[in-house]
XYZ file of C-alpha atoms in Angstrom:
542
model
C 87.014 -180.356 35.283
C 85.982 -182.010 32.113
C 84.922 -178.333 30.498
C 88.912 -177.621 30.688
C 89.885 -180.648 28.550
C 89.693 -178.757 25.470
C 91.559 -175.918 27.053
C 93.913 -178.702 28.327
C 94.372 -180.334 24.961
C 95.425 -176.926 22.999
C 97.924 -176.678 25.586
C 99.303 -180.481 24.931
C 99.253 -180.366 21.149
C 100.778 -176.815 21.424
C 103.860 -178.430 23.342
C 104.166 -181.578 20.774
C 104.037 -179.514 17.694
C 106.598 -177.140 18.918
C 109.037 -181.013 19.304
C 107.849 -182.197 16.316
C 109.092 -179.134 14.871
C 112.514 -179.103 16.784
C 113.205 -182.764 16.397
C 111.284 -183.370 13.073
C 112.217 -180.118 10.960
C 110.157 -177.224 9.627
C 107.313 -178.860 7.705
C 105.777 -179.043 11.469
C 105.753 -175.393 12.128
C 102.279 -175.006 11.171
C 100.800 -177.317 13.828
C 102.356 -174.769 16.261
C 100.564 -171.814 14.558
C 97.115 -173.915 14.631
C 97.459 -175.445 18.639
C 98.654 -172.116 19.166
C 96.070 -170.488 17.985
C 93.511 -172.327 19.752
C 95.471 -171.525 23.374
C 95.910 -168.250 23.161
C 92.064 -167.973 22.488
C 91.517 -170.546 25.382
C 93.459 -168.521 27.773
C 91.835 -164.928 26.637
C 88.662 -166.456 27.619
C 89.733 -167.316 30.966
C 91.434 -163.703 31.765
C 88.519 -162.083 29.919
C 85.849 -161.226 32.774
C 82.628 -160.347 30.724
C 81.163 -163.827 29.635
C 81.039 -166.450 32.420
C 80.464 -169.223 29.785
C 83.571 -168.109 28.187
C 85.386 -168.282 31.603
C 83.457 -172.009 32.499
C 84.096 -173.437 28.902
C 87.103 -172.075 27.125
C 87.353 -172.433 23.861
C 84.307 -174.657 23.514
C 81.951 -171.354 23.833
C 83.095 -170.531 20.948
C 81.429 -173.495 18.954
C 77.954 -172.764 20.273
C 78.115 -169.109 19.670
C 79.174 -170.529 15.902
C 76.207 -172.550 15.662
C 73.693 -170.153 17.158
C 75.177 -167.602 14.620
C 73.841 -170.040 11.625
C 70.540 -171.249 13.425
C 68.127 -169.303 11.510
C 69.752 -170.711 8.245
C 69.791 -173.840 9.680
C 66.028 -173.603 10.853
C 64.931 -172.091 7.187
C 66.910 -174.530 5.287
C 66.476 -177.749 7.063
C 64.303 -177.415 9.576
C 61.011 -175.255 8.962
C 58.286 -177.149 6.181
C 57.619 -175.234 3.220
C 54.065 -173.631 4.806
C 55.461 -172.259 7.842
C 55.413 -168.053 7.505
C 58.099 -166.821 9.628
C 57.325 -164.414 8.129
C 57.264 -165.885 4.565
C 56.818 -169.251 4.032
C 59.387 -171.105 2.217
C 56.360 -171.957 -0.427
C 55.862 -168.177 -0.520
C 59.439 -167.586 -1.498
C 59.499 -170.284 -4.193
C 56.429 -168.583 -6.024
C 57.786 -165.473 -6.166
C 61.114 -166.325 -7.330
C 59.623 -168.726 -9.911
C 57.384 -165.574 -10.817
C 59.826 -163.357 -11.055
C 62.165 -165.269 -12.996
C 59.651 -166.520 -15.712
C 59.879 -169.907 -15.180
C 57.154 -172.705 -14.541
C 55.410 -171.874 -11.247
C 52.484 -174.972 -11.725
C 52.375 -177.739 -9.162
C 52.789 -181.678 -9.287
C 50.874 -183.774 -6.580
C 48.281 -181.590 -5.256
C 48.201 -178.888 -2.355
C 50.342 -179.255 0.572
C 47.808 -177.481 2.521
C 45.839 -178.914 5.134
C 42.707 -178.224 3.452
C 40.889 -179.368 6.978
C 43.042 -177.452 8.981
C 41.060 -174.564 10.965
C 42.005 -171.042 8.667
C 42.176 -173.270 5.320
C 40.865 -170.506 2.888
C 39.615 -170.763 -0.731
C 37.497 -169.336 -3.673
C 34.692 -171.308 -5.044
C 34.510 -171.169 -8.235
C 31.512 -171.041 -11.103
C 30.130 -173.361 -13.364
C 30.070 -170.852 -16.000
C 34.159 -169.233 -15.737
C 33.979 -165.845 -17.239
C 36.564 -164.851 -20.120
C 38.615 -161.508 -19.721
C 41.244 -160.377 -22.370
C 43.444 -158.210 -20.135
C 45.426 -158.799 -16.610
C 45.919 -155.389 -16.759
C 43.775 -153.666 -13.816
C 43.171 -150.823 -12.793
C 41.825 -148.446 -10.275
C 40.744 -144.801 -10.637
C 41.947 -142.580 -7.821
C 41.362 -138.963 -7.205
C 38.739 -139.183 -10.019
C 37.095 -135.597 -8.476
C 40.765 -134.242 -8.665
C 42.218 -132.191 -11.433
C 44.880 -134.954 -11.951
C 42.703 -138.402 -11.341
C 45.426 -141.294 -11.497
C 44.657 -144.790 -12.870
C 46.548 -147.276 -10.590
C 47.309 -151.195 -10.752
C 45.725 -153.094 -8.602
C 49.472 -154.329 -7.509
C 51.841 -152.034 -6.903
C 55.210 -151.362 -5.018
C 54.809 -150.439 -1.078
C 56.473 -147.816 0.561
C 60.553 -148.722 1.069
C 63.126 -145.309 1.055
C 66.198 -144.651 0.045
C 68.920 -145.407 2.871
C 66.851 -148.910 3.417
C 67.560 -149.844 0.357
C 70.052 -149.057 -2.196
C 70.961 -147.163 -4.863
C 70.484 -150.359 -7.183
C 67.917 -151.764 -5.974
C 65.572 -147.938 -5.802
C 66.833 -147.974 -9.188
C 65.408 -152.013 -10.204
C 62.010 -151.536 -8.406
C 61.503 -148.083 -10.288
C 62.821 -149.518 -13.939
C 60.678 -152.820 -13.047
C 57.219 -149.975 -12.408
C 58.331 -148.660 -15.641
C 57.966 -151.539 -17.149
C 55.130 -153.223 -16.154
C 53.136 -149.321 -15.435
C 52.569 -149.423 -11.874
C 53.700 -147.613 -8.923
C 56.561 -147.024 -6.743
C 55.891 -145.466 -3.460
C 59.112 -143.516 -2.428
C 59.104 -144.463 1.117
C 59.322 -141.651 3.677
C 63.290 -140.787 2.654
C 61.628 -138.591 -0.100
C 62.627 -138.937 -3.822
C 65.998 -139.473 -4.578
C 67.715 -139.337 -7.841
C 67.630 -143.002 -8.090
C 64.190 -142.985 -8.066
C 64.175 -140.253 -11.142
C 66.694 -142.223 -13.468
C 63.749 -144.578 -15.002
C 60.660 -142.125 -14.895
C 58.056 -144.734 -13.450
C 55.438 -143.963 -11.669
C 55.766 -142.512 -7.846
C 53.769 -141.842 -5.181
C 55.527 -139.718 -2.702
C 55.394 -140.461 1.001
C 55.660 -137.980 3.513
C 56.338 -138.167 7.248
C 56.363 -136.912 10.037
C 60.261 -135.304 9.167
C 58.667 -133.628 6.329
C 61.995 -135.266 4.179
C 62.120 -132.980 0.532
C 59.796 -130.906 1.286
C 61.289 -128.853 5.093
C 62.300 -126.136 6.082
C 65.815 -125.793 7.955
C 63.934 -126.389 11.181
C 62.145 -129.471 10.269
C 58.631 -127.568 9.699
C 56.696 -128.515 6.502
C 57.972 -125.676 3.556
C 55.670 -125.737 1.062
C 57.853 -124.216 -1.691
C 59.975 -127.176 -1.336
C 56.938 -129.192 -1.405
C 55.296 -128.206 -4.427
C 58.537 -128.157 -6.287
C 58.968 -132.056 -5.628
C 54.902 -132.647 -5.946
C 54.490 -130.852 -8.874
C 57.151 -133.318 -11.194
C 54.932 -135.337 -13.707
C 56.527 -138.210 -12.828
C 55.151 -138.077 -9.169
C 51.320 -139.418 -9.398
C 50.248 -139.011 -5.761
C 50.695 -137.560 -2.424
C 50.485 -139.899 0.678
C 51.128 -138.583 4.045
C 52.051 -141.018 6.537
C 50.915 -141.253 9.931
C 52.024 -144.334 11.154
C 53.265 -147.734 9.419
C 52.199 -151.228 10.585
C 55.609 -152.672 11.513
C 56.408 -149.917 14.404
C 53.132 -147.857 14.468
C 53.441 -144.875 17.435
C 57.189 -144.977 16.810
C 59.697 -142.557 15.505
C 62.859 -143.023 13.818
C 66.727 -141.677 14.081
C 69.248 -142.279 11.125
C 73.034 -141.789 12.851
C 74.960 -139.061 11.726
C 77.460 -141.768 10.508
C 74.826 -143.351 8.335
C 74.163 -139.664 6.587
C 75.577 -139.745 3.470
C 76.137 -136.679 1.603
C 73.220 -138.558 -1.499
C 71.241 -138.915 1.900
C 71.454 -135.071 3.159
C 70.512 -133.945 -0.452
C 67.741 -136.478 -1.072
C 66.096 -135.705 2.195
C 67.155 -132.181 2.617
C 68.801 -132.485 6.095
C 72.469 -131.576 7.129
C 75.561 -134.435 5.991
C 76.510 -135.999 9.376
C 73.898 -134.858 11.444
C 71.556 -137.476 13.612
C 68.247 -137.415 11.231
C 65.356 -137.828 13.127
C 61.780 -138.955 12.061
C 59.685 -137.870 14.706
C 56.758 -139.660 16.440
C 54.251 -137.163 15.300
C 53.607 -134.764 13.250
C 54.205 -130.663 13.502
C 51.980 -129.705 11.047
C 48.610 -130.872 12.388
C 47.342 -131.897 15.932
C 43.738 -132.694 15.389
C 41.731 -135.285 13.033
C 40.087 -131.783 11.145
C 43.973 -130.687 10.957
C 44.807 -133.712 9.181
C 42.590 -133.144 6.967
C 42.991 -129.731 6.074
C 46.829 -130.297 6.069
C 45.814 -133.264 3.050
C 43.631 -130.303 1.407
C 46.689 -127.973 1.272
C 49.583 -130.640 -0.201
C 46.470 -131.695 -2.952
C 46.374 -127.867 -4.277
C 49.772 -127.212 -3.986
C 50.592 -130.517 -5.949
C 48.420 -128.690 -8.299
C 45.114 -131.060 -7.911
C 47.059 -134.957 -7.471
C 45.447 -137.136 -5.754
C 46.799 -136.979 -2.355
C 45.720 -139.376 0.885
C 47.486 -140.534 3.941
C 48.455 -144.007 5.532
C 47.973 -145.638 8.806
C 48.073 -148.413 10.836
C 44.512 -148.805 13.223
C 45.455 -148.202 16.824
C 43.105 -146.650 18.871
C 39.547 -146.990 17.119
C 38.459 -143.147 18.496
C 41.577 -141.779 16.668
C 40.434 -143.182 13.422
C 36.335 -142.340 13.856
C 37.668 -138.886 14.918
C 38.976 -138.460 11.380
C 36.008 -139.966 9.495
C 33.871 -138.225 11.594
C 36.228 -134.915 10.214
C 35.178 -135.897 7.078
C 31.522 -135.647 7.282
C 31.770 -132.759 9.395
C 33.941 -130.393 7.029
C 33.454 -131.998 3.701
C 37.178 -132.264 3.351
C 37.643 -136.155 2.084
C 41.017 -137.525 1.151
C 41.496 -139.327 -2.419
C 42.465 -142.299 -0.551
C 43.528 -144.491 2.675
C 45.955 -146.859 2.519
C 45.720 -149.581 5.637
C 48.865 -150.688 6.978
C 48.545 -154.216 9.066
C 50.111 -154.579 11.851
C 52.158 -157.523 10.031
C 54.231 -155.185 7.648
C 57.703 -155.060 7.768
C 60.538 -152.898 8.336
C 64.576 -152.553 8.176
C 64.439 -152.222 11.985
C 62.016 -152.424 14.407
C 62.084 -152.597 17.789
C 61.048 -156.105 18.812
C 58.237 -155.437 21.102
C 56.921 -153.107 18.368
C 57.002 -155.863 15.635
C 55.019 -158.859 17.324
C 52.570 -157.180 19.179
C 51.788 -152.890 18.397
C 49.272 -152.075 15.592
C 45.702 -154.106 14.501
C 46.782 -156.947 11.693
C 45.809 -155.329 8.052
C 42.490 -157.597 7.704
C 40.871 -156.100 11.089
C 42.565 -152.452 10.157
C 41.031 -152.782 6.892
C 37.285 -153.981 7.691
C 37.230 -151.234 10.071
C 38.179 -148.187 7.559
C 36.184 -149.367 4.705
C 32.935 -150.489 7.466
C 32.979 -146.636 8.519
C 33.462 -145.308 5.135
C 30.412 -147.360 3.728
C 28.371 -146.264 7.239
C 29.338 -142.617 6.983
C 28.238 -143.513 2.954
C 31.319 -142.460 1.654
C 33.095 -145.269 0.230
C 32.052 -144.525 -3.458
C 34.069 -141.065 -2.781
C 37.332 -142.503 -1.547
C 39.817 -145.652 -2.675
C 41.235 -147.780 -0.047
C 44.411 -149.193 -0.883
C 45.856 -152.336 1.717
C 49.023 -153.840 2.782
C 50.423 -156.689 4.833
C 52.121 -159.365 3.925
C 51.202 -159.712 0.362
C 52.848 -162.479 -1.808
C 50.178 -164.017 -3.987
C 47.022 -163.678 -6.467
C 45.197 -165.240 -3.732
C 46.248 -162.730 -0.872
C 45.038 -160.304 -3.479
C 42.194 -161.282 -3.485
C 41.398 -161.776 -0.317
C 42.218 -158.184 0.486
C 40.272 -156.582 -1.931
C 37.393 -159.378 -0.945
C 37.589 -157.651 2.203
C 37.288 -153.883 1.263
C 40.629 -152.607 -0.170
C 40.424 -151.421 -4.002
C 44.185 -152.256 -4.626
C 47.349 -154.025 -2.605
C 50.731 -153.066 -2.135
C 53.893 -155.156 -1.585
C 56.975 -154.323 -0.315
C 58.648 -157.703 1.032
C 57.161 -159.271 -2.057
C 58.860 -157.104 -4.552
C 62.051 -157.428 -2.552
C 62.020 -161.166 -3.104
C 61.468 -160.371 -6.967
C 65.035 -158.713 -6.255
C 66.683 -161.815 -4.676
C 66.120 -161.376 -1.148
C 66.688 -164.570 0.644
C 65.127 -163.677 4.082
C 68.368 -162.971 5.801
C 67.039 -161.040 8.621
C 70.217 -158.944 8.370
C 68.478 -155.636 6.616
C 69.455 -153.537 9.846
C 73.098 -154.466 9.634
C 74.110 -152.925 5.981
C 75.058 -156.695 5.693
C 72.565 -157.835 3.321
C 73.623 -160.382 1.051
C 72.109 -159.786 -1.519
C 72.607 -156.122 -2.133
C 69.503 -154.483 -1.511
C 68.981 -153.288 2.053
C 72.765 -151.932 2.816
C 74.604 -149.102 1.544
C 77.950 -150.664 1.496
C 78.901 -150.185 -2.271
C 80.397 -153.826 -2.357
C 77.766 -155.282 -2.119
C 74.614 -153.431 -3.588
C 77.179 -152.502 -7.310
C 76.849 -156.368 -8.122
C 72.936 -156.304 -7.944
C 72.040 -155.940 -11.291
C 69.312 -153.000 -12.233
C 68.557 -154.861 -16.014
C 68.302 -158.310 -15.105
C 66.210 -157.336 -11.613
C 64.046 -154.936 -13.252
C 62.875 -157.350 -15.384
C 62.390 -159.732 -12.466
C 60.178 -157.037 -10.639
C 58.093 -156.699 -13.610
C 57.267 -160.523 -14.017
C 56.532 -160.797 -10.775
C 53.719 -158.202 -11.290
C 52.697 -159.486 -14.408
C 52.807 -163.142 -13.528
C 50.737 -162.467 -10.625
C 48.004 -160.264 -11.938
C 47.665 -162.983 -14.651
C 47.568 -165.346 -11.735
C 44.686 -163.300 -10.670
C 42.860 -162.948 -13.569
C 42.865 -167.008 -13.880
C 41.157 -166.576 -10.129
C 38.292 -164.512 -11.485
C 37.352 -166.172 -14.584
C 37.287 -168.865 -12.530
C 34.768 -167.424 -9.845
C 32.931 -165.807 -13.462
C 34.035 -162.433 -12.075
C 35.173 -159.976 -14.841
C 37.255 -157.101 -12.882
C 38.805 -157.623 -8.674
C 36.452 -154.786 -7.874
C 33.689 -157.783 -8.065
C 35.154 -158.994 -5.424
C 33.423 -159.451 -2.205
C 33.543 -161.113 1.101
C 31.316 -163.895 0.365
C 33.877 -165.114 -2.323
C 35.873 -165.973 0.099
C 35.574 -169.184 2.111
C 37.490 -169.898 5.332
C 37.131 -173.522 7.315
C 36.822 -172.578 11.294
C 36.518 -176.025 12.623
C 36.676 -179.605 11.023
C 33.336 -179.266 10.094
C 32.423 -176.097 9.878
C 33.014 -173.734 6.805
C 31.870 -170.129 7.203
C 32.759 -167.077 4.294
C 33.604 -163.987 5.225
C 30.597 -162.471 4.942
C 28.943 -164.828 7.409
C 32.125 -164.330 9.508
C 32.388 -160.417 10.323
C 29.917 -158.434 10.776
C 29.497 -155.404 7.849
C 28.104 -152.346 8.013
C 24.988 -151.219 5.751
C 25.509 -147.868 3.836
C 24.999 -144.670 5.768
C 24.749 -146.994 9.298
C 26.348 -144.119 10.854
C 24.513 -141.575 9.674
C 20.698 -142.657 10.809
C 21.902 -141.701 14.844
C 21.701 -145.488 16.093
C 24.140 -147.344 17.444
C 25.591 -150.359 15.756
C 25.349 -153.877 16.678
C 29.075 -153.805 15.652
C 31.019 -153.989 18.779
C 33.802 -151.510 17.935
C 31.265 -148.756 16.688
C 29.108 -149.579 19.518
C 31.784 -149.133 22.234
C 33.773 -146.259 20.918
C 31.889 -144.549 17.688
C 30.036 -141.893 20.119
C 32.833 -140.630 22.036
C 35.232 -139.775 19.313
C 35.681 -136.372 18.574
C 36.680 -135.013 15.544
C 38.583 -131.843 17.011
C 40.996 -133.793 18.843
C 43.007 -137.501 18.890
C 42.975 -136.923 23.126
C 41.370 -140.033 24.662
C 37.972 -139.647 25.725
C 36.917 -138.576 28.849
C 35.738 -142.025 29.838
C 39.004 -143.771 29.074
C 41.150 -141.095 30.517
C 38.871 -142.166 34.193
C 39.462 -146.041 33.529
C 42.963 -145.298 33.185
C 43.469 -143.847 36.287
C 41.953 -146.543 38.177
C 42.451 -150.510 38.758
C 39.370 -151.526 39.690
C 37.949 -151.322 36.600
């Protein structure tokens, strides 16, 4: 009966501190309050009926409930070395914070990667570095549009209003400002915070048509255009999925609706708010497009595009094959890996739904340069970016320009609490409990958003000249080398498998496995499965 001694024990010094304090005076009392204490919680766990180890270990339970409560600080603190990502690496963190705060971010000692470790990655660089004046890059989007946009080629990803707060909408958007690059608004719509520093937005829209519905939850295009049409909003993007819970829908509790909610995203104060699974206005890949050729003239000729994470490779031909078909091409993609992140997620959707961003974004841009339209429209990627280097590796493999959302959140002091669904966060930016997001401060973060940008563009400049490439857009996959065994280096090129221009077009079929498997059978006048796939899933033996 060992597991009762501490139970046992409570009960003892319980009965001595109540004779200390009759025979020994007053200064005693508080031993009875303490022992006390402890065996009135011992004996609650043994009436209590709804934890067993409670029941079995009285009082002790509640030591290694303590210390599981503080085992992922524990872990990240003591435990974990500096390279492991889960999902940012310690070494990750320290570069952005040193980035962000503008102080020294060089090295003593040499790499603590395993540079002969399978996935090792690097650039080679030139015997003739090139020299280039300006960090400042940029990206032409929309240039066919009557209001072309010229966009970093680092900007801020998609987070909304109601994941993060007031202050910290307010930082990211005074830090854009700054440093002239974009905000995307997230799919909350654009809320006042947003407007307060006039940087740049891009506003997302999804599938709850938030700013820009009707009372019913259809897509109003008064409302839309009103919102679209503000100079400070530089493009449209339409959202059809997002990498960290692709296929999934979202619900905001009524409690959690906020009368700065209601008004930002047009909705009722109190009400459930629901993000739906799909969307209303469209229900075909030649739908999606004409619903991105409707929002582009009635934002009066912005560049306007859509986001995705790759999930079923017909879905995605079935809108590039749209493209060709009706001539209708969006400004740009942007390619959501499977590796983003989100406030909340279910858990099943965060480790395993949605293609990782560097398969996702191969496959767009190898069907865009097949279909020989890749000159016509920008890809834009993101997934886990934190560095020059993951920059450039992403636009190595087809993207024209990164975004970052985790990244810019750590320029804002995140600490990688894992407590961003609770309204608990630490550090003040993913709750809406007013004590704690008022003592983030928009001046001093803002400016820590916008060297963190800066810092790492130079960062990436420093990469090209050292590679003697003038501008990212020189960037290709055989820049890129990755080590797949001990003793075997292969680049990216050599690696995957890339389409030649207008592949798609000559009526072949690709060696590529994906194209050769499922490029046929998509159709671009629905997202249905094929009929093929709708036989093998209606039989095991397969």
């Amino acid at each position: 009966m060992s597991r009762y001694a501490t139970y046992a024990a409570a009960w003892l010094l319980t009965a001595l501190s109540i004779a200390a304090t009759v025979f020994g005076g007053s200064g005693w009392a508080w031993m009875i309050g303490l022992f006390g204490a402890f065996t009135l919680l011992g004996t609650l766990d043994l009436l209590q009926t709804r934890s067993t180890l409670r029941r079995n270990y009285p009082i002790l339970a509640h030591f290694r409930y303590g210390l599981e409560s503080i085992g992922p600080e524990m872990r990240q603190y003591f435990i974990e070395s500096d390279t492991a990502e889960v999902p940012y690496s310690r070494q990750q963190r320290a570069l952005i914070y040193q980035r962000s705060k503008g102080v020294n971010d060089t090295r003593p000692f040499g790499t603590q990667q395993d540079v002969y470790g399978d996935e090792y990655e690097w650039v080679n660089h030139s015997m003739l570095p090139a020299q280039v004046d300006s960090e400042d890059f940029r990206i032409r989007i929309g240039s066919g549009s009557a209001q072309p946009y010229d966009a970093s080629v680092f900007n801020i990803s998609a987070m909304s209003f109601g994941s993060l707060s007031a202050n910290a909408i307010r930082a990211l958007n005074a830090g854009a400002k700054r440093g002239g690059f974009y905000h995307d608004t997230g799919e909350g719509s654009i809320s006042p915070y947003h407007r307060e520093h006039g940087g740049d937005l891009v506003w997302e829209i999804g599938s709850g048509y938030f700013g820009c519905r009707n009372d019913d939850g259809s897509f109003s295009d008064e409302r839309f255009a009103a919102n679209a049409r503000d100079p400070q909003v530089k493009m449209i993007e339409l959202k059809l999925s997002q990498g960290a819970k692709p296929g999934h829908g979202g619900v905001l509790p009524a409690a959690k609706v906020s009368a700065e909610i209601a008004t930002t995203r047009g909705v009722p104060m109190g009400v459930d708010c629901v993000s739906p699974a799909r969307h209303s206005a469209f229900s075909t890949p030649i739908g999606l497009l004409e619903f991105v050729a409707r929002m582009r003239e009635l934002s009066g000729g912005k560049p306007t595009g859509f986001k995705l994470a790759i999930g079923h490779p017909w879905e995605w031909f079935g809108i590039a094959k749209a493209m060709r078909e009706t001539g209708i091409l969006p400004d740009f993609i942007v390619v959501d890996g499977g590796e983003g992140g989100t406030g909340a997620a279910p858990a099943e959707f965060i480790d395993h739904v949605g293609v990782p961003m560097h398969e996702a974004l191969m496959l767009v841009h190898n069907t865009l340069v097949g279909l020989d339209l890749r000159d016509r429209v920008k890809i834009g990627a993101a997934g886990r970016i934190a560095s020059a280097f993951d920059i450039a590796r992403t636009l190595s493999m087809g993207a024209d320009w990164c975004n970052a959302a985790r990244g810019f959140m750590f320029a804002l002091g995140c600490i990688q609490a894992h407590s961003c669904h609770t309204s608990r966060c630490p550090t003040g930016i993913a709750t809406q409990d007013p004590s704690r997001w008022r003592n983030l401060d928009v001046d001093d973060k803002s400016m820590r958003v916008h060297r963190f940008h800066r810092h790492t563009l130079h960062a990436l400049k420093e990469l090209l000249c050292a590679a003697g490439l003038e501008h990212p857009s020189q960037l290709g996959p055989e820049h890129i080398l990755r080590r797949v065994s001990p003793i075997e280096v292969r680049s990216l090129a050599a690696l995957y498998r890339f389409l030649e221009p207008g592949e798609l077009l000559a009526g072949g079929v690709s060696e590529h496995a994906v194209f050769r498997d499922y490029w046929a059978m998509a159709r671009s006048d629905a997202f249905a499965p094929p009929e093929g796939m709708l036989r093998m899933r209606g039989s095991k033996s397969r």
